[in-house]
JSON list of C-alpha atoms in Angstrom, two decimals:
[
{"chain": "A", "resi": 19, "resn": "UNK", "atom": "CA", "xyz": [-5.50, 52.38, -14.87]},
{"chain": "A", "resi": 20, "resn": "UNK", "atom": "CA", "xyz": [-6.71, 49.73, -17.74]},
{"chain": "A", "resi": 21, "resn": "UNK", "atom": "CA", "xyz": [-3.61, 49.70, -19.46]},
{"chain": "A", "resi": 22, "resn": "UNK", "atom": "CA", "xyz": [-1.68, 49.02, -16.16]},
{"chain": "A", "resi": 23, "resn": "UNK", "atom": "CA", "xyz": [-4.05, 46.30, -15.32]},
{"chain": "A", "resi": 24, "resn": "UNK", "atom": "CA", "xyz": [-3.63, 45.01, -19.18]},
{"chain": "A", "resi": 25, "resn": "UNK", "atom": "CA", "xyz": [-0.02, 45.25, -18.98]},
{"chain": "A", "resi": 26, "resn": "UNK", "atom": "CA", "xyz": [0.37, 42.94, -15.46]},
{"chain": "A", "resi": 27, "resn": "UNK", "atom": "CA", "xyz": [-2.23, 40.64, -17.15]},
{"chain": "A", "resi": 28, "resn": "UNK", "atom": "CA", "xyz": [0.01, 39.98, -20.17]},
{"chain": "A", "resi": 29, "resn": "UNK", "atom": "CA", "xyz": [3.01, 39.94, -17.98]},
{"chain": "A", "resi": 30, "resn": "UNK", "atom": "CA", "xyz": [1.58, 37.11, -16.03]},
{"chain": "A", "resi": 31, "resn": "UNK", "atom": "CA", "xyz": [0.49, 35.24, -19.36]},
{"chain": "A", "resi": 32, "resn": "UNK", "atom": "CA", "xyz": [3.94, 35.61, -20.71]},
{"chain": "A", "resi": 33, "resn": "UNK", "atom": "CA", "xyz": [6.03, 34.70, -17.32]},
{"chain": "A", "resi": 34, "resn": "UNK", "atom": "CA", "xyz": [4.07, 31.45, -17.23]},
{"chain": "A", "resi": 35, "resn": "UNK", "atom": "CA", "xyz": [3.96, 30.86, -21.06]},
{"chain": "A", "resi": 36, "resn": "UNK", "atom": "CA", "xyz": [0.12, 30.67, -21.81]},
{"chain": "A", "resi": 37, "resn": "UNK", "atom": "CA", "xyz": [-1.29, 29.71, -25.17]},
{"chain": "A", "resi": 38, "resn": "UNK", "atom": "CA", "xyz": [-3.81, 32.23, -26.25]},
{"chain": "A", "resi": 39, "resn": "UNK", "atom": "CA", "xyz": [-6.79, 30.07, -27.39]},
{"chain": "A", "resi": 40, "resn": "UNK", "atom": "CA", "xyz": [-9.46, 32.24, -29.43]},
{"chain": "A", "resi": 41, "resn": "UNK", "atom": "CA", "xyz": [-12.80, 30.29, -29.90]},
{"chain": "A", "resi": 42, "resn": "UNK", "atom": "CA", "xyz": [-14.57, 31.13, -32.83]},
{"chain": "A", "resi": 43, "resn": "UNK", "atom": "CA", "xyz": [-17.83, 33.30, -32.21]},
{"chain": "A", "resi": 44, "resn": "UNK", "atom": "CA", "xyz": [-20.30, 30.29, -34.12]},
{"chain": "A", "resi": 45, "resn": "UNK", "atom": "CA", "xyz": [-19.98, 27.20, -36.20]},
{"chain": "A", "resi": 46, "resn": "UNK", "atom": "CA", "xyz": [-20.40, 27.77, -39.95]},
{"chain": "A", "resi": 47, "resn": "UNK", "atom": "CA", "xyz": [-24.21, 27.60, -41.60]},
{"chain": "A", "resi": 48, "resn": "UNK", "atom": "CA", "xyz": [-25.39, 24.15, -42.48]},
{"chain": "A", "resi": 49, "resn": "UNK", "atom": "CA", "xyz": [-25.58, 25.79, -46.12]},
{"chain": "A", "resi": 50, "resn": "UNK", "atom": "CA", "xyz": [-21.66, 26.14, -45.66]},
{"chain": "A", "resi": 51, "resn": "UNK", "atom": "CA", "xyz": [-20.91, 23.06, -43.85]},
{"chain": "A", "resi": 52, "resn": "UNK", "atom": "CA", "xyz": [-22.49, 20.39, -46.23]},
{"chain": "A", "resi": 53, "resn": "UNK", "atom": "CA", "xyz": [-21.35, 20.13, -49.99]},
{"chain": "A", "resi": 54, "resn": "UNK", "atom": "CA", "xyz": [-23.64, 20.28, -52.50]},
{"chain": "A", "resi": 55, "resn": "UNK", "atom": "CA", "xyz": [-25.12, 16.88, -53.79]},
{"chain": "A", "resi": 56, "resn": "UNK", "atom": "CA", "xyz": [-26.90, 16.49, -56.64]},
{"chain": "A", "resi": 57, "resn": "UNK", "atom": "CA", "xyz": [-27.65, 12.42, -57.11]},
{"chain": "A", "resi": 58, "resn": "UNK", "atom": "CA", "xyz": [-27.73, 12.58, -60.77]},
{"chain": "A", "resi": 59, "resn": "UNK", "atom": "CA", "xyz": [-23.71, 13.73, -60.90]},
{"chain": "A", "resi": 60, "resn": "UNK", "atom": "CA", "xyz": [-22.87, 10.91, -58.88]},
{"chain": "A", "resi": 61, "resn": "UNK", "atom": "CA", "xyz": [-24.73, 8.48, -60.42]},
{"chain": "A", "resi": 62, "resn": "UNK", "atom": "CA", "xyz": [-23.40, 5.76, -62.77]},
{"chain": "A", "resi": 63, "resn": "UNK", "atom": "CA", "xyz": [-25.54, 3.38, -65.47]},
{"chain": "A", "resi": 64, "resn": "UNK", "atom": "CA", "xyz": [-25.44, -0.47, -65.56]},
{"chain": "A", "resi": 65, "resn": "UNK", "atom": "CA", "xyz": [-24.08, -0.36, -68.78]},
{"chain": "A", "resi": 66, "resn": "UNK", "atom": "CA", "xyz": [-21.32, 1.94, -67.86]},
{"chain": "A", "resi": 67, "resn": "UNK", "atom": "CA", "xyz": [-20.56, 0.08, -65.32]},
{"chain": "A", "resi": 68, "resn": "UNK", "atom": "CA", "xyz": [-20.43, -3.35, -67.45]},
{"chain": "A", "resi": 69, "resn": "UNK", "atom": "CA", "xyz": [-17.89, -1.33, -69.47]},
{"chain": "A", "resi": 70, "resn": "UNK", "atom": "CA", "xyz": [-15.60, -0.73, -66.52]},
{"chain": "A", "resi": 71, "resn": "UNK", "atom": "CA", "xyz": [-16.14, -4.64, -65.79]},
{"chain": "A", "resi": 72, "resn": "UNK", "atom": "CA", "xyz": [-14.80, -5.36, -69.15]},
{"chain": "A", "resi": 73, "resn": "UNK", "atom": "CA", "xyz": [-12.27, -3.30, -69.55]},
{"chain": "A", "resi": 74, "resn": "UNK", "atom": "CA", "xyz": [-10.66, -4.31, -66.45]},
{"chain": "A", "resi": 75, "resn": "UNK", "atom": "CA", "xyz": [-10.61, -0.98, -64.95]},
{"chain": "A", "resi": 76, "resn": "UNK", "atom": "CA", "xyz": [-9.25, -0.23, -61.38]},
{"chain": "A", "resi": 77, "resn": "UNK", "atom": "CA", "xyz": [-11.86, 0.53, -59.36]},
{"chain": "A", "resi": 78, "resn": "UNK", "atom": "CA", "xyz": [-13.79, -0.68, -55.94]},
{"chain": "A", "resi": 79, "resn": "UNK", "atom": "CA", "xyz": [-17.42, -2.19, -56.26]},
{"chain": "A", "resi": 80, "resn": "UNK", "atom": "CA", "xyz": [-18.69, -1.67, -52.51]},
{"chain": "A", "resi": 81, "resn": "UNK", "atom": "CA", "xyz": [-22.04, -3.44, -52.00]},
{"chain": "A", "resi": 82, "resn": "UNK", "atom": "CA", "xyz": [-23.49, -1.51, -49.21]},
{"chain": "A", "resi": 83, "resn": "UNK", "atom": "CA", "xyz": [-26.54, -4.03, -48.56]},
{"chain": "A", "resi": 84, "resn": "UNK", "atom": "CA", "xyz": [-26.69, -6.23, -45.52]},
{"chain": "A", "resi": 85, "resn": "UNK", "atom": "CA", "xyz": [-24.91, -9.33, -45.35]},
{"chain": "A", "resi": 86, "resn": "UNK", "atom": "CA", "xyz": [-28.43, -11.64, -45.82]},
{"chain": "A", "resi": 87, "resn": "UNK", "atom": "CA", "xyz": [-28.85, -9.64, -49.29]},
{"chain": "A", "resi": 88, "resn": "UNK", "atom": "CA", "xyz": [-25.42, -10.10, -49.93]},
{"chain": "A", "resi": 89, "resn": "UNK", "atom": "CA", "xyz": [-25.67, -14.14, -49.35]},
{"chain": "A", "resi": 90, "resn": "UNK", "atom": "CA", "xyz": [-28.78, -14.06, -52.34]},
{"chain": "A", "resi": 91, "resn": "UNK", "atom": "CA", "xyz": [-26.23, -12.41, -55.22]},
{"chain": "A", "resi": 92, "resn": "UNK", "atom": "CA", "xyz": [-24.05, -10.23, -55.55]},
{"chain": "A", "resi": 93, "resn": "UNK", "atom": "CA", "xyz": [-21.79, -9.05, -58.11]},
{"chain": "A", "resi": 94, "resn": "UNK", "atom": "CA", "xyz": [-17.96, -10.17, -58.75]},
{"chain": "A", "resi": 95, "resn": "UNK", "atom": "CA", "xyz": [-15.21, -8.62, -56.89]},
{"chain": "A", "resi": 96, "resn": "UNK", "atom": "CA", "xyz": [-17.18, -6.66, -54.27]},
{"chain": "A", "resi": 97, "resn": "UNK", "atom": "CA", "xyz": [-16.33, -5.09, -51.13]},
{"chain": "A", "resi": 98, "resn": "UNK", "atom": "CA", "xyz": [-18.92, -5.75, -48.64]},
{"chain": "A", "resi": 99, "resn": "UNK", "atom": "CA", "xyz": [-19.56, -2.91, -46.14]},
{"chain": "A", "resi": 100, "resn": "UNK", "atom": "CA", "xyz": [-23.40, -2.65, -44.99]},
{"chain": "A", "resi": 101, "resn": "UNK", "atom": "CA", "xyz": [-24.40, 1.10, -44.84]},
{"chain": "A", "resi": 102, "resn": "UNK", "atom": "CA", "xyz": [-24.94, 0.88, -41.31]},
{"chain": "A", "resi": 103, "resn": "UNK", "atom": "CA", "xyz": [-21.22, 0.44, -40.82]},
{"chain": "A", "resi": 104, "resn": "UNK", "atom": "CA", "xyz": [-19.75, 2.15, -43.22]},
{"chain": "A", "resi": 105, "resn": "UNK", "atom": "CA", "xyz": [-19.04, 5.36, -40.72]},
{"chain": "A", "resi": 106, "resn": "UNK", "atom": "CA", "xyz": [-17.06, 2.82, -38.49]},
{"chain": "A", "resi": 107, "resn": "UNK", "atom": "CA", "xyz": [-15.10, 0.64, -41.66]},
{"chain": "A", "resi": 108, "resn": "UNK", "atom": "CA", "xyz": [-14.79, 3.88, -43.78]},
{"chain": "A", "resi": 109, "resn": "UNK", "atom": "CA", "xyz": [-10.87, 3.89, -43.22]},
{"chain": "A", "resi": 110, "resn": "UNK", "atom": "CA", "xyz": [-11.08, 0.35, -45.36]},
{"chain": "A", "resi": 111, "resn": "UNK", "atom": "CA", "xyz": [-11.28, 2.70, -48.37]},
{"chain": "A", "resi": 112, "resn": "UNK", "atom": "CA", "xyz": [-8.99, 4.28, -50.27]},
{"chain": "A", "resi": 113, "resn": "UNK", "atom": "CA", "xyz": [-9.36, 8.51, -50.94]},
{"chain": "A", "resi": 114, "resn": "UNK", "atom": "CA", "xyz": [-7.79, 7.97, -54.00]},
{"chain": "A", "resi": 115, "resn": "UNK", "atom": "CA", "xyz": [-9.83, 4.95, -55.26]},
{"chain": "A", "resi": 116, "resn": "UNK", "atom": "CA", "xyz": [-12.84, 5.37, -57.34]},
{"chain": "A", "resi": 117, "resn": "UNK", "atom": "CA", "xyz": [-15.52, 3.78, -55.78]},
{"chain": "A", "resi": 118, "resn": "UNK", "atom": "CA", "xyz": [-18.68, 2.28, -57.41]},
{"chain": "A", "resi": 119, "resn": "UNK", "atom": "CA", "xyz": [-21.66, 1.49, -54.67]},
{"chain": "A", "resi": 120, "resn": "UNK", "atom": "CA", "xyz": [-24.19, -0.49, -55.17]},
{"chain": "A", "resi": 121, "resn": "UNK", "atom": "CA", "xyz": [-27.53, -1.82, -53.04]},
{"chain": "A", "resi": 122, "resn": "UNK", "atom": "CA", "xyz": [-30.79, -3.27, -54.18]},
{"chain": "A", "resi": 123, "resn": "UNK", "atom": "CA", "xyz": [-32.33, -0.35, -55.87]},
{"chain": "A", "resi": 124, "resn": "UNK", "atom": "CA", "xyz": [-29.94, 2.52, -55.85]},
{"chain": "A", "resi": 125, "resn": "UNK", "atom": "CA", "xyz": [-31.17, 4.52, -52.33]},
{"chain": "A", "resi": 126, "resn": "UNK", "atom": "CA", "xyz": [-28.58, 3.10, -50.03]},
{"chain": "A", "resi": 127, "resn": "UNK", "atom": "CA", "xyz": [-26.10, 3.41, -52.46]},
{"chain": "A", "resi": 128, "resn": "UNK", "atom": "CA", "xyz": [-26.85, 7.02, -53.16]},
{"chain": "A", "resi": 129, "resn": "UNK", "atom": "CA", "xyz": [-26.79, 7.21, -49.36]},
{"chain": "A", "resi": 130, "resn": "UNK", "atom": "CA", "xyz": [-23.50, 5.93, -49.37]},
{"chain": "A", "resi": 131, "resn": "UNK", "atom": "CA", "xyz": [-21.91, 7.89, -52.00]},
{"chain": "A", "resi": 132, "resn": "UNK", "atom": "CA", "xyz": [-23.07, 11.42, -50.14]},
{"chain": "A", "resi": 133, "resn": "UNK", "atom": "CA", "xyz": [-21.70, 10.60, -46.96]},
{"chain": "A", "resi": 134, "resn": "UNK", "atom": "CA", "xyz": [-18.63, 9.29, -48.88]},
{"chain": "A", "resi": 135, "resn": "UNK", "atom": "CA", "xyz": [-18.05, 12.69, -50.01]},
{"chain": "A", "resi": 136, "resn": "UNK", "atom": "CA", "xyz": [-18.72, 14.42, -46.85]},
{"chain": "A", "resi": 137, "resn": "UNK", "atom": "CA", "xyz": [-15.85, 12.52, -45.65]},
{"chain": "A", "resi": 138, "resn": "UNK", "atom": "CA", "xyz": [-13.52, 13.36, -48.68]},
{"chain": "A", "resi": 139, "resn": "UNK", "atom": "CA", "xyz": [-14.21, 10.75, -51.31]},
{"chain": "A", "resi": 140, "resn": "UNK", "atom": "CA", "xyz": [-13.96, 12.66, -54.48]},
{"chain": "A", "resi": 141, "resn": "UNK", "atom": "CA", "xyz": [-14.16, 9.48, -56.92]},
{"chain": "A", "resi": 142, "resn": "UNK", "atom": "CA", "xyz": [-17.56, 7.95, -55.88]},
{"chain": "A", "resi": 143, "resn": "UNK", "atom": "CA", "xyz": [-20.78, 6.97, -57.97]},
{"chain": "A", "resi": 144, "resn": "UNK", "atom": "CA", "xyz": [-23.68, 5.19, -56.99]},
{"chain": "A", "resi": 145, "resn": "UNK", "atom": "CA", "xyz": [-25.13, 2.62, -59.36]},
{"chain": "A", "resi": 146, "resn": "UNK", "atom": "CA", "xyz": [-28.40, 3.79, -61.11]},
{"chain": "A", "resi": 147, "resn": "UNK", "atom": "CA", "xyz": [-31.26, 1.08, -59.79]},
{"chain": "A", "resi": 148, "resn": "UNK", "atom": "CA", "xyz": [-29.16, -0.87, -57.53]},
{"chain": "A", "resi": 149, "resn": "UNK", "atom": "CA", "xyz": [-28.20, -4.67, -58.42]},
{"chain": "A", "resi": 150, "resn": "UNK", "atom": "CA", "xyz": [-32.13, -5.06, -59.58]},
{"chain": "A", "resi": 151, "resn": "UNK", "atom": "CA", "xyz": [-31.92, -2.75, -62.55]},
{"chain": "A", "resi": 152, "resn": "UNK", "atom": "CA", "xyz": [-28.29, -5.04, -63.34]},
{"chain": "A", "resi": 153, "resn": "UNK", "atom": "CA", "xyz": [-30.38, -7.94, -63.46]},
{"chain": "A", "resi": 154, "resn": "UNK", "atom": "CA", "xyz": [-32.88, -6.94, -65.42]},
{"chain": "A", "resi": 155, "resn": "UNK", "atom": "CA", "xyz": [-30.87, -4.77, -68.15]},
{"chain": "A", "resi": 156, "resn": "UNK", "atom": "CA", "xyz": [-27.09, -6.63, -68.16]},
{"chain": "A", "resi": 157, "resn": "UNK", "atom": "CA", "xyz": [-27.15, -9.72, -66.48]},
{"chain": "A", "resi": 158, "resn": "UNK", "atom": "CA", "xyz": [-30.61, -11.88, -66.34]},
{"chain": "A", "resi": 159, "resn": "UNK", "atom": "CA", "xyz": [-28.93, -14.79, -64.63]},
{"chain": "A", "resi": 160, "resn": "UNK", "atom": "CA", "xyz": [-28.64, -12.96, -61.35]},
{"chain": "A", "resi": 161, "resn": "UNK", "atom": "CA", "xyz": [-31.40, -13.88, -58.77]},
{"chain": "A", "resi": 162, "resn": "UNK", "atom": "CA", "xyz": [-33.77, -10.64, -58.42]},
{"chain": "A", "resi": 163, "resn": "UNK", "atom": "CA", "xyz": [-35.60, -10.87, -54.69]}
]
């Protein structure tokens, strides 16, 4: 009796051309959803970075601080995207770029650079100690605030 019931059941799905859908039983863990992040591999020096600078390297410098901080210094060449809208202006970046962030003392930038790589950005750093630690160990002209 099942298998006659199973068989006019499949008929019926194959005279009107369903798509079987399966839906997986649960989502994955949080422990295999998120990637590892460990700040200090994604983490670049001010003099490294000055090196880059020099050496004309191709690279983006994305200043995730707010526009106000932004209008006090900032460095040359820098893509401004505040971190609060970087999940909305994320397709402004390249996956292929490497990306350098910076911020005023390296948390929003670190920020940054981990949901970065959630999102596939395999070539980002984070600038150790933001733009202060640039003023104080590369480039004292640079307004500290």
């Amino acid at each position: 009796m099942l298998r006659l019931v199973k068989k006019v059941f499949q008929d019926l799905l194959d005279r009107h051309q369903f798509q079987r859908t399966y839906i997986p039983k649960s989502a994955p863990s949080a422990e295999e959803a998120i990637l590892p992040f460990d700040p200090a591999d994604h983490s670049i020096d001010p003099e490294v970075l000055k090196q880059m600078i020099d050496n004309r390297e191709d690279f983006v410098l994305l200043d995730v601080r707010e526009v106000w901080e932004n209008k006090i210094v900032q460095l040359p060449e820098t893509v401004l995207i505040p971190l609060k809208e970087l999940p909305k202006r994320v397709n402004e970046l390249s996956l292929q770029q490497e990306i350098v962030v910076y911020c005023h003392h390296g948390v929003r930038s670190l920020d940054a650079v981990y949901l970065l790589r959630q999102l596939g950005f395999k070539k980002t750093t984070s600038l150790i100690g933001g733009i202060d630690q640039w003023s104080r160990e590369i480039d004292p002209t640079i307004t500290r605030y």
